[in-house]
Every structure is written in structure tokens, then in C-alpha cells.
Amino acid sequence: MNIEFAPTQTYLYAAVILPIALKKTYTYQIPDELLGKVEQGMSVEVQFGKSKLYTGVVHTLLETVEPGLQAKPILAILEEIPILSSKQLQFWDWMSTYYACTLGEVMNAAMPANLKLSSDTKLSLGSAYDENDQNLSNKEFLITEALRHNQELSLGQVRKILNQKTVHGIVNKLLDKKIIFLNEQVAARYKRKKVAYVRLEFLYREEPDLLQEAFDLCSKSSRQMEALMAFIQISRKKKHVSRKSIYEAAQVDGSVLKAMAKKGIFELYEKDVSRIDSEIDEQETAGELSEQQIKAVAEINNSIKKKRVCLLHGVTGSGKTRVYMELMQDVIDKGGQVLYLIPEIALTTQIISRLKKVYGNDVVVYHSRLNNNERVEVWKAALAGRSIMVGARSSLFLPFKKLELIIVDEEHDPSYKQIDPAPRYNARDAAVYLAFANKIPAILGTATPSIETYHNVKTGKYDLVEMKERFGGIEMPEIQLVDKRDELKKKKMKQEFTSVLLEEIKNALSNKEQVILFQNRRGYSPTLNCQLCGWKMECLNCDVSLTYHKFADQFQCHYCGSSKRHPESCKACGNPDLNLKGFGTEKIEDDLKILFPEAKIKRLDYDTAKTKSSFSTIINQFEEGDIDILVGTQMITKGLDFENVRVVGVLSADQALAYPDFRASERGFQLITQVAGRAGRKKIKGKVILQSFDIKHPVILEILDQDFQGFYNREIQERKEFGFPPYSRMIKLTLKHAKLMYLQDASRVLETHLKYAMGARVQGPAIPHIGRIRNMYLMNFWIKLEKSPLAASQAKKIIEAGINIVHKTEGCSSTRIIVDVDPY
């Protein structure tokens, strides 16, 4: 019997994505020696232009090409297996189309630098280099020797040294061994998290029989005795005993352990903990579910059978993270992967720590502060099927092997929106699409849903599960509104503090409870001006006032980073009497030290927590009770859970509502509600003091009543009346040019094209609130479209045509035009 086999399909060409802003893929020939070996999603080395070589990704395999096309050959396959699946490439295609950017820009955002090398990539020797290493091949030795005599080498120079065209394979091996690094990452190496631990002093560790002496030293202090007993019990189960575990078990604070260290009983030390794979002393269970959590899990599991997207709306402190963990466990048990999205990695150390305690090294963390080698390790871990991938927005691009669930925690958070560079995507919305493409559920969780998400619930697009009570029966905090205007009239204000807030701080400190104060403005004072002529201290590069930072004794621009020393007199009229106006976190910290000299006060803002390690240090100190009052910006609103915080003060509640933006009320409601939720999360009922000049503002009153439904109903009616999202789709165009005249010319050309094609849907051109940043003048257009995929698609084509017209117009070619779909 003869069996006829269908001929195997032979692909002779490949459409390749390159990591540059090209409007299309480029077609390359598959050479004879690679026929049948090149697959979709593989990384390949190709030549672009006359001499530049790039790492590209195979987008599509082709049998034929257009007649006359002279396709260059693929030079080499860089990985033996595809690094992207067809579903991930589909996600890239959607991202490029929806957010009006190129596939190359998506590739740049998605892939670690080590996986997209080019001729211009710079290499340097890494920390693992050893000049006596005998395991290097001849070619690897040549590269390291050349780097010993040169601070850096480009990939093109390496090619000349080895006298061969393709060197990516050799370079990748050296990168994997950490013998070399990409030059840009050497200065920004990954910093490990430090955890505070305690152990017995050397004498007691070596001679356990002498431990009775330690008990004798503690005999006059019941708190020290409790701490020593707690240590002994915990050390029987764990190799390393954290200070936090002692505080929880013995109900003591950091001062007790410090006193015992002075007596020579304990040694206090810190230990580095890797963010990729940590040392786990002993894994813990997730803990029992409350009745409310059991109900929420059941409702979500039932919900995702009908709709793939479910909003978990739970009040602050209701235990949403424990619900996520239960849902994750179901996926892990079936061999699937979970993507757990959080707004900012640096601000969610507590969540990551909790997950690692339960799931150990099944948890992998991905974020921008990892160096390139570590990003590649995480990339390969995802490709290998590691169970739980926790990350900020960029983790959406990881090459999942078997993705089964996406969780978007704090789905309302503005940090999910990528501002620069392209693609300017919203990670929450992109996660919903990624779930749709993979036919898996997406869980969106928050205490303060975004208007768009809640509207999707109300219109039946998403399902809703609610958790209306705090975990453990803890009451929601009491919120008290204080009229700053009235306090000023009665002369009760002291600096930025009302008498009510000062009294609450005083009571909390006397009860050894902690306080959080929120002011969403860093620095000492936002403006310096002259009372005679009105002159202000402004940035030379941007149209903004400079903010005074007392610690550095200089004025800084928060947009371009430039700084100036404090002037002795007015630059306009010579008046030496200059006044600082307004207040930021630095001034609040200063004033508190005068008002409460015995209190331990610290600041948490961008100036004090520029690195993840400095952020973690401040958070650990606050958890351990080494800080009484924590002053902070919106950093303190995200992912933080403290047991002993009784009072939260919002110093200018109405300030967050004053921005010229249709989302100002939404952002203000979310921000103040979230920071209020830090109060009284465990054993005590918290109190929140809202200081405001406008005590009748509707949002302030809705926060006071903790009335999200009332806020939503009022806000959605206003959005409908004025045609703002979710009743429309918006696209923002920003034009930039170093010369105002050319910017105005380009704006007129674009205005003519857009308004001819789209009429009243186009608003602008208009100078934004800040009209110049980093010596670039700005002009904005807003396009408001009806909710229709066809309308959005047509608008993007019109915009692309308009940009081409501007760039072909004499004098306008250097104008930069940024397209931002769904801004904010």
C-alpha cells in the first residue's frame, strides 16, 4: 500500500521586526543552510542598511515576496527555540495598532537589551571577570583582553577583532556568564533588598549552655524577657529570625532589641535578599480565609465562567490580596502561570514579601530596576513556565508559556499609564486585551475603581464582586473634615497644621501609635517671589517655578532637573526681601521637628527614596516602630499595610482637586481615599483628618461619607453631559519644537488637515498648562471620538497622514509629534 505524504511547506523568506521605529517589518531571505530551521518568534541576526547589524524577531514566514525585491539574507539564528509565541506577536500587533506606534517601538519596550543587540551596543567588563579564568574559549579570551585595554567596545569593534561577521552568539555567552555587561547597565546595577534580622551574640551561639546568663541580664525587664523567649521559639523553626517577627510575637519595638544588643545578648544585622530568587527560611501557609473572602472567591470563580473580566471592589484593608492568592493557587495546582500586575514595584515590597513567604521561588519579580542580565533571566524563567510573575506594566510583554490568569491590583492607579517613550499604553487595558487574546480571565482589584472600569460593570461588560468589610472586623476609619479657613481666622493654625490635627498627633504619640501625614508635593517650598515687583524664581528651560529644597539649599526644577542657588536679592528690582510661599514634604518635616522634638520623624518622597533600597529602609523602619511620624507624597498610598497607624492627616485635601483636567475629581477621590485607608488597618480604629479650604466641595463630602457610589453617579453624569470618557475616546497630539515660530507653523498645517477631515471632533491647537519643557515649546490637539473601533481606526489614519504632511512642509520637518491614545 502506497501512502502519499503532502509536500512540506517551504518558507523562503521571513518578515522581521527590528528594534527601531520603522513603520513596517522588513523582509529577509532564509539562506539554504537555515531552510526549515527558522520559525515564527525566533530571534535572528540581520543586516539593515549598508553595514549595521541588528537582532530582530521573526514576525511572519513567507513563501514568496513581491517581484523585484532584493531581500538580504538572515545571517544567523540567535536562539534555538522561539522566544515569542504567536499569541505574544498578536499582542504586539494589537499594541502597535491601538496605540498608534511602530512594532519596533513595541519591541524596544518589550525585550531586555541583551536580547536586542545592535552594531552600536557598547560592552564593558563585568564583575565576574577573572583574568586567570582558564575556561574561556580563544574568541572569548580575545574579547576580554581587548576590554582590559579599552574601557568599552562596540559590537562592531568586536566583529573586527574576531574577524567574523556574526558575533552575537559569543557575546551572549559572555553576558550569560556576567563576564561582560552592556555599558549602560554598569552604572545602574540591581540593588538587593535588605531585611533586618537578629541573632544571638557569638558567645551564646557557640556555647548554648551560657544562655541562662542572657536570661539573667533580662530579668529586670519583662519586655526584654518576652523578646528573648520569642527569639528562641522562632529560631527553632527558622534559620534567620527577622526583627519584625520578634516585634509581632513579643509585642515589642526596636528600642527593646537595641537595648539587648547593648547588653551583648543580641546582634542586629541586615541581610541582602535577592529580588529574583530569595533564600526562604521556611515557607508559610497563606492563612485561613474569612467568610467574606470565601464568598468572594466563589463569586469570582462563578463570574469568570460567564465573563472573562471581573472587578473585585473591596474597601481598603478588606483582604483582597488573600483572595488573589487563593485564585492563584488554583492555577498553580493545574500547572498554569499567573501574571500579577502591580502599579510600581518599588512601592509594593510588602506584597512581594508576602507572596514569597507562601510560594517561595515560584514567585519571580520583573521591573525596570533589574539590570539587563537579570531581565534576561526573568524572561527565560517565564519562557520555562515559572508559576507566578509579579511585575509593573512592562511584565505584560514576558513570553509566558502557559498563562492562565491575570490579576491587575490597584487597577485605578495612574502609574499603569506609560507616558514616554512609545508605546504609550495603559497596562490595565492592555492586560484585558492580553486576557482576551489568550481566552483567560482577568481580575481587576481596587478600593477605588476607575470611572471607566466601573462603567464597564454598570453596562454589563465586566462582572462585579464586592468586599464591603475590613478583614478581622476592623472598623473603617473615622474621617473628620477641618476648615482651614476657619482655623486661620481664629488663629489656631500652627504652620500648616490645624489645631485638630495637632491634638490627634499628640494623642497618638502619647499612646505610642504612629502617624502618617500626606502632602502630594515634595521639596520645602514651591515658589520664591518678590513682594515688591512680583518676580518669581523660574526655570530657564521650562515654564515653571523652581522648588526650594532646604536640605540641598538650592532651587530645583522637577521637570528638567536643573538647579540654582538661593539668590541674595530679587533679579528684577534688587529687593533683598524675598518670600517662600507654599509648603512641601520637606517643610512639613522641619516644622514637625519643632512642634514634636521628641518624635522620630522621617520623609518618604522622591528625594529620600530615589532607590528601591532607600525606600525599603524607610518602610522597614516604620514597620519596626523606629519612626513615629511618616511624612510623604503619594508613595505612602500604595500597597502599604501598617499595624500601628492610628492617625492619617491630609494637609491639603482640596489641592488634589484643583488641576485643570477632567479627571481631577476622580484622581483626588482615589488618592485621598487610598491614603485614608492606611489608618487603623489591624487592631485599632483609625482616624483621618482632612484639612481643606473648600469644605463644601462635592468630592470632599463624598470622601467624608465614604460614598463611592454617590461619587460615581455624580461624576458619570458630568462625563456624559460633556462627552468625556467613557462616553468618548480621546487622542492627544503634542507637537514639540525648540523654536516657537516653527511650532506655530506646524500647528497651523496640522490643524488645517485635521479639522478638514474630522471637523468639530478636533480641539486645539492650544498651549498646555506648562508651555515649555527642557527648552522645547509645546502645543496640544485633543481629538474626541465616538466610541467606535471604526472611528478610532479612521482617526489614526488621518493623524498619520497629517503627520506626514507636516514633516514634508518646509520648515516643519524637525517638529516632533507625539500621539497619545487614551491619555491619562
Coordinates of C-alpha atoms in Angstrom, one line a residue, residues 299-627:
E299 CA -18.3 34.6 43.3
I300 CA -15.2 35.3 41.2
N301 CA -14.9 31.7 40.1
N302 CA -18.6 31.7 39.1
S303 CA -18.2 35.1 37.4
I304 CA -15.3 34.2 35.2
K305 CA -17.3 31.4 33.7
K306 CA -19.7 34.0 32.2
K307 CA -17.5 37.0 31.7
R308 CA -13.7 36.9 31.4
V309 CA -13.2 40.2 33.3
C310 CA -14.2 40.7 36.9
L311 CA -13.8 43.7 39.1
L312 CA -13.1 42.9 42.8
H313 CA -14.2 46.1 44.6
G314 CA -13.1 45.8 48.2
V315 CA -12.6 48.5 50.8
T316 CA -9.1 49.2 52.0
G317 CA -8.0 46.5 54.4
S318 CA -10.6 44.0 53.3
G319 CA -8.1 41.3 52.4
K320 CA -8.1 41.4 48.6
T321 CA -4.5 40.1 48.4
R322 CA -5.6 36.9 50.2
V323 CA -8.3 36.4 47.6
Y324 CA -5.8 36.8 44.8
M325 CA -3.6 34.1 46.4
E326 CA -6.5 31.6 46.6
L327 CA -7.2 32.2 42.9
M328 CA -3.5 31.9 42.1
Q329 CA -3.2 28.6 43.9
D330 CA -5.9 27.0 41.7
V331 CA -3.9 28.0 38.6
I332 CA -0.6 26.8 40.1
D333 CA -2.2 23.4 41.0
K334 CA -3.1 22.9 37.3
G335 CA 0.4 23.8 36.1
G336 CA -0.5 27.2 34.8
Q337 CA 1.1 30.7 35.1
V338 CA -0.2 33.8 36.7
L339 CA 0.6 37.4 35.9
Y340 CA 0.2 39.6 39.0
L341 CA 0.4 43.3 37.9
I342 CA 1.1 46.0 40.5
P343 CA 1.5 49.7 39.8
E344 CA 5.1 50.2 41.0
I345 CA 7.5 47.5 42.2
A346 CA 9.4 49.8 44.5
L347 CA 6.2 50.7 46.4
T348 CA 4.9 47.2 46.9
T349 CA 7.7 45.4 48.8
Q350 CA 5.1 44.2 51.4
I351 CA 3.0 42.3 48.8
I352 CA 6.1 40.7 47.2
S353 CA 7.4 39.6 50.6
R354 CA 4.1 38.1 51.5
L355 CA 3.9 36.1 48.2
K356 CA 7.4 34.9 48.6
K357 CA 6.7 33.6 52.0
V358 CA 3.9 31.4 50.7
Y359 CA 5.1 30.5 47.2
G360 CA 8.9 30.8 47.7
N361 CA 10.9 31.0 44.5
D362 CA 7.9 30.2 42.3
V363 CA 7.5 34.0 42.5
V364 CA 9.6 36.0 40.0
V365 CA 9.6 39.8 40.0
Y366 CA 10.1 41.8 36.9
H367 CA 10.7 45.6 36.7
S368 CA 12.8 48.4 35.3
R369 CA 15.4 48.4 38.1
L370 CA 16.7 44.9 37.3
N371 CA 19.9 45.0 35.2
N372 CA 19.8 43.5 31.7
N373 CA 21.3 40.1 32.7
E374 CA 18.6 39.7 35.4
R375 CA 15.9 40.8 33.0
V376 CA 17.0 38.0 30.6
E377 CA 16.9 35.5 33.5
V378 CA 13.3 36.5 34.3
W379 CA 12.5 36.4 30.6
K380 CA 13.8 32.8 30.4
A381 CA 12.0 31.9 33.6
A382 CA 8.7 33.0 32.1
L383 CA 9.5 31.0 28.9
A384 CA 10.3 28.0 31.1
G385 CA 6.9 28.2 32.8
R386 CA 7.7 29.7 36.2
S387 CA 4.4 29.9 38.1
I388 CA 3.9 33.5 39.4
M389 CA 5.2 36.5 37.5
V390 CA 4.9 39.7 39.6
G391 CA 5.6 43.0 37.9
A392 CA 4.8 46.5 36.8
R393 CA 3.4 47.3 33.4
S394 CA 6.4 46.0 31.4
S395 CA 5.8 42.5 32.6
L396 CA 2.9 42.3 30.2
F397 CA 5.5 41.6 27.5
L398 CA 7.0 38.5 29.2
P399 CA 7.0 35.3 27.0
F400 CA 4.5 33.2 29.0
K401 CA 4.5 29.5 28.4
K402 CA 1.0 28.8 29.8
L403 CA -0.7 32.0 31.0
E404 CA -3.9 31.1 32.8
L405 CA -4.8 34.2 34.9
I406 CA -4.1 37.9 35.0
I407 CA -4.6 40.0 38.2
V408 CA -4.4 43.8 38.0
D409 CA -4.1 45.1 41.6
E410 CA -5.0 48.7 42.2
E411 CA -6.4 48.9 38.7
H412 CA -7.2 52.6 39.1
D413 CA -3.6 53.7 39.6
P414 CA -2.2 56.3 37.1
S415 CA 1.2 54.5 37.2
Y416 CA -0.2 51.9 34.8
K417 CA -0.1 54.5 32.1
Q418 CA 3.1 54.7 30.1
I419 CA 4.0 58.3 29.4
D420 CA 7.3 58.1 27.5
P421 CA 8.5 56.6 25.3
A422 CA 6.1 54.8 22.9
P423 CA 4.1 52.7 23.1
R424 CA 2.1 55.0 25.5
Y425 CA -0.1 52.2 26.7
N426 CA -2.3 51.7 29.7
A427 CA -1.3 48.4 31.3
R428 CA -4.7 47.7 32.7
D429 CA -6.4 48.0 29.3
A430 CA -3.6 46.1 27.7
A431 CA -3.9 43.3 30.3
V432 CA -7.6 43.0 29.5
Y433 CA -6.8 42.6 25.8
L434 CA -4.0 40.1 26.6
A435 CA -6.5 38.0 28.6
F436 CA -9.0 38.2 25.7
A437 CA -6.3 37.0 23.2
N438 CA -5.4 34.1 25.5
K439 CA -9.0 33.3 26.4
I440 CA -8.3 33.5 30.1
P441 CA -9.8 35.5 33.0
A442 CA -8.6 38.9 34.2
I443 CA -9.3 40.1 37.7
L444 CA -9.2 43.9 38.4
G445 CA -9.0 44.8 42.0
T446 CA -9.2 48.1 43.9
A447 CA -10.9 50.0 46.7
T448 CA -11.4 53.0 44.3
P449 CA -12.3 51.8 40.8
S450 CA -11.6 54.0 37.8
I451 CA -14.7 55.6 36.2
E452 CA -14.1 53.6 33.0
T453 CA -13.9 50.2 34.8
Y454 CA -17.0 50.8 36.9
H455 CA -18.9 52.0 33.9
N456 CA -18.0 48.7 32.2
V457 CA -19.5 46.9 35.2
K458 CA -22.7 49.0 35.0
T459 CA -23.1 48.3 31.3
G460 CA -22.6 44.6 31.8
K461 CA -19.2 44.3 30.1
Y462 CA -17.4 43.3 33.3
D463 CA -18.8 41.4 36.3
L464 CA -18.6 42.7 39.9
V465 CA -17.7 41.1 43.2
E466 CA -17.7 43.3 46.4
M467 CA -16.0 43.1 49.7
K468 CA -17.6 45.8 51.9
E469 CA -15.9 45.0 55.3
R470 CA -12.4 45.1 56.6
F471 CA -10.6 41.9 57.4
G472 CA -11.0 40.8 61.0
G473 CA -13.9 43.0 61.7
I474 CA -11.8 46.1 62.0
E475 CA -13.9 49.3 61.6
M476 CA -13.3 51.7 58.8
P477 CA -11.5 54.8 60.0
E478 CA -13.4 57.8 61.2
I479 CA -12.9 60.8 58.8
Q480 CA -13.1 64.3 60.2
L481 CA -13.1 67.4 58.0
V482 CA -11.4 70.5 59.3
D483 CA -11.9 74.0 57.9
K484 CA -8.5 75.6 57.4
R485 CA -10.1 79.0 56.6
D486 CA -11.9 79.0 59.9
E487 CA -8.8 77.9 61.8
L488 CA -6.8 80.8 60.2
K489 CA -9.5 83.3 61.2
K490 CA -9.4 82.1 64.8
K491 CA -5.5 82.0 64.6
K492 CA -5.4 78.3 65.6
M493 CA -3.2 77.2 62.8
K494 CA 0.5 76.5 63.5
Q495 CA 2.4 76.5 60.2
E496 CA 0.5 74.0 58.0
F497 CA -1.3 72.2 60.9
T498 CA -4.8 72.8 62.2
S499 CA -5.3 72.6 66.0
V500 CA -7.4 69.4 65.5
L501 CA -4.7 67.6 63.6
L502 CA -2.0 68.6 66.1
E503 CA -4.2 67.3 69.0
E504 CA -4.7 64.0 67.2
I505 CA -0.9 63.7 66.6
K506 CA -0.2 64.4 70.2
N507 CA -2.7 61.8 71.4
A508 CA -1.3 59.2 69.0
L509 CA 2.3 59.8 70.1
S510 CA 1.4 59.6 73.8
N511 CA -0.2 56.2 73.2
K512 CA 2.9 55.0 71.2
E513 CA 0.8 54.9 68.0
Q514 CA 2.1 56.0 64.6
V515 CA 1.0 58.9 62.3
I516 CA 1.1 59.3 58.5
L517 CA 0.9 62.8 57.0
F518 CA 0.2 63.2 53.3
Q519 CA 1.1 66.2 51.1
N520 CA 1.5 65.5 47.4
R521 CA 4.3 68.0 46.8
R522 CA 7.9 67.4 47.6
G523 CA 10.6 69.9 48.4
Y524 CA 10.5 72.7 51.0
S525 CA 8.5 75.4 49.2
P526 CA 7.2 75.5 45.7
T527 CA 7.8 79.2 44.9
L528 CA 10.1 82.1 45.8
N529 CA 8.8 85.6 44.9
C530 CA 9.4 89.3 45.4
Q531 CA 6.7 91.1 47.2
L532 CA 7.6 94.5 45.6
C533 CA 7.6 93.6 41.9
G534 CA 6.1 90.1 41.8
W535 CA 9.2 88.4 40.3
K536 CA 9.3 84.6 40.7
M537 CA 12.2 82.2 40.7
E538 CA 11.6 80.3 37.4
C539 CA 13.4 77.6 35.4
L540 CA 15.4 78.8 32.4
N541 CA 14.5 75.7 30.4
C542 CA 10.8 75.2 31.4
D543 CA 7.8 77.5 32.1
V544 CA 7.6 76.5 35.8
S545 CA 8.6 77.9 39.1
L546 CA 11.6 76.3 40.8
T547 CA 11.0 74.4 44.1
Y548 CA 13.2 75.2 47.0
H549 CA 14.9 72.1 48.6
K550 CA 16.3 73.1 52.0
F551 CA 18.5 70.0 52.5
A552 CA 20.5 70.9 49.4
D553 CA 20.0 74.6 49.9
Q554 CA 19.0 75.1 46.2
F555 CA 16.1 75.6 43.9
Q556 CA 15.3 72.6 41.6
C557 CA 13.1 72.1 38.5
H558 CA 11.1 69.0 38.8
Y559 CA 10.8 68.7 35.0
C560 CA 14.3 69.1 33.6
G561 CA 16.4 68.7 36.8
S562 CA 18.2 72.0 36.6
S563 CA 19.1 73.8 39.8
K564 CA 20.1 77.2 41.2
R565 CA 21.5 78.6 44.4
H566 CA 19.4 80.8 46.6
P567 CA 19.6 84.4 45.3
E568 CA 20.5 87.2 47.7
S569 CA 18.1 89.6 46.2
C570 CA 15.3 90.0 43.5
K571 CA 16.7 89.6 40.0
A572 CA 14.3 92.2 38.7
C573 CA 14.3 95.0 41.2
G574 CA 17.1 94.2 43.6
N575 CA 14.8 93.8 46.7
P576 CA 16.5 91.6 49.3
D577 CA 13.2 90.7 51.0
L578 CA 12.2 87.5 49.2
N579 CA 9.4 85.2 50.4
L580 CA 9.0 81.5 50.1
K581 CA 5.3 80.5 49.5
G582 CA 3.6 77.2 49.9
F583 CA 4.9 74.0 51.5
G584 CA 6.1 70.6 50.6
T585 CA 7.1 67.5 52.5
E586 CA 10.5 68.8 53.5
K587 CA 9.0 71.9 55.2
I588 CA 6.4 69.7 56.9
E589 CA 9.2 67.5 58.3
D590 CA 11.1 70.6 59.5
D591 CA 8.1 72.1 61.2
L592 CA 7.1 68.8 62.9
K593 CA 10.6 68.6 64.4
I594 CA 10.0 71.9 66.1
L595 CA 6.5 71.0 67.3
F596 CA 7.3 67.5 68.4
P597 CA 11.0 67.5 69.3
E598 CA 10.9 64.1 71.0
A599 CA 9.2 62.3 68.0
K600 CA 11.1 60.3 65.4
I601 CA 10.1 61.8 62.1
K602 CA 11.0 60.8 58.5
R603 CA 10.0 61.7 55.0
L604 CA 9.0 59.4 52.1
D605 CA 9.2 61.1 48.8
Y606 CA 11.2 61.0 45.6
D607 CA 14.1 62.9 47.3
T608 CA 14.5 60.4 50.1
A609 CA 13.6 57.2 48.3
K610 CA 15.3 57.5 44.9
T611 CA 16.4 53.9 45.0
K612 CA 14.4 50.8 46.0
S613 CA 16.8 50.1 48.8
S614 CA 16.3 53.5 50.4
F615 CA 12.5 53.1 50.1
S616 CA 12.7 49.7 51.7
T617 CA 14.8 51.0 54.5
I618 CA 12.3 53.7 55.4
I619 CA 9.4 51.3 55.2
N620 CA 11.2 48.7 57.4
Q621 CA 12.0 51.4 60.0
F622 CA 8.3 52.5 60.1
E623 CA 7.1 48.8 60.4
E624 CA 9.6 48.2 63.2
G625 CA 8.4 51.3 65.1
D626 CA 11.6 53.3 64.6
I627 CA 9.6 56.1 63.0

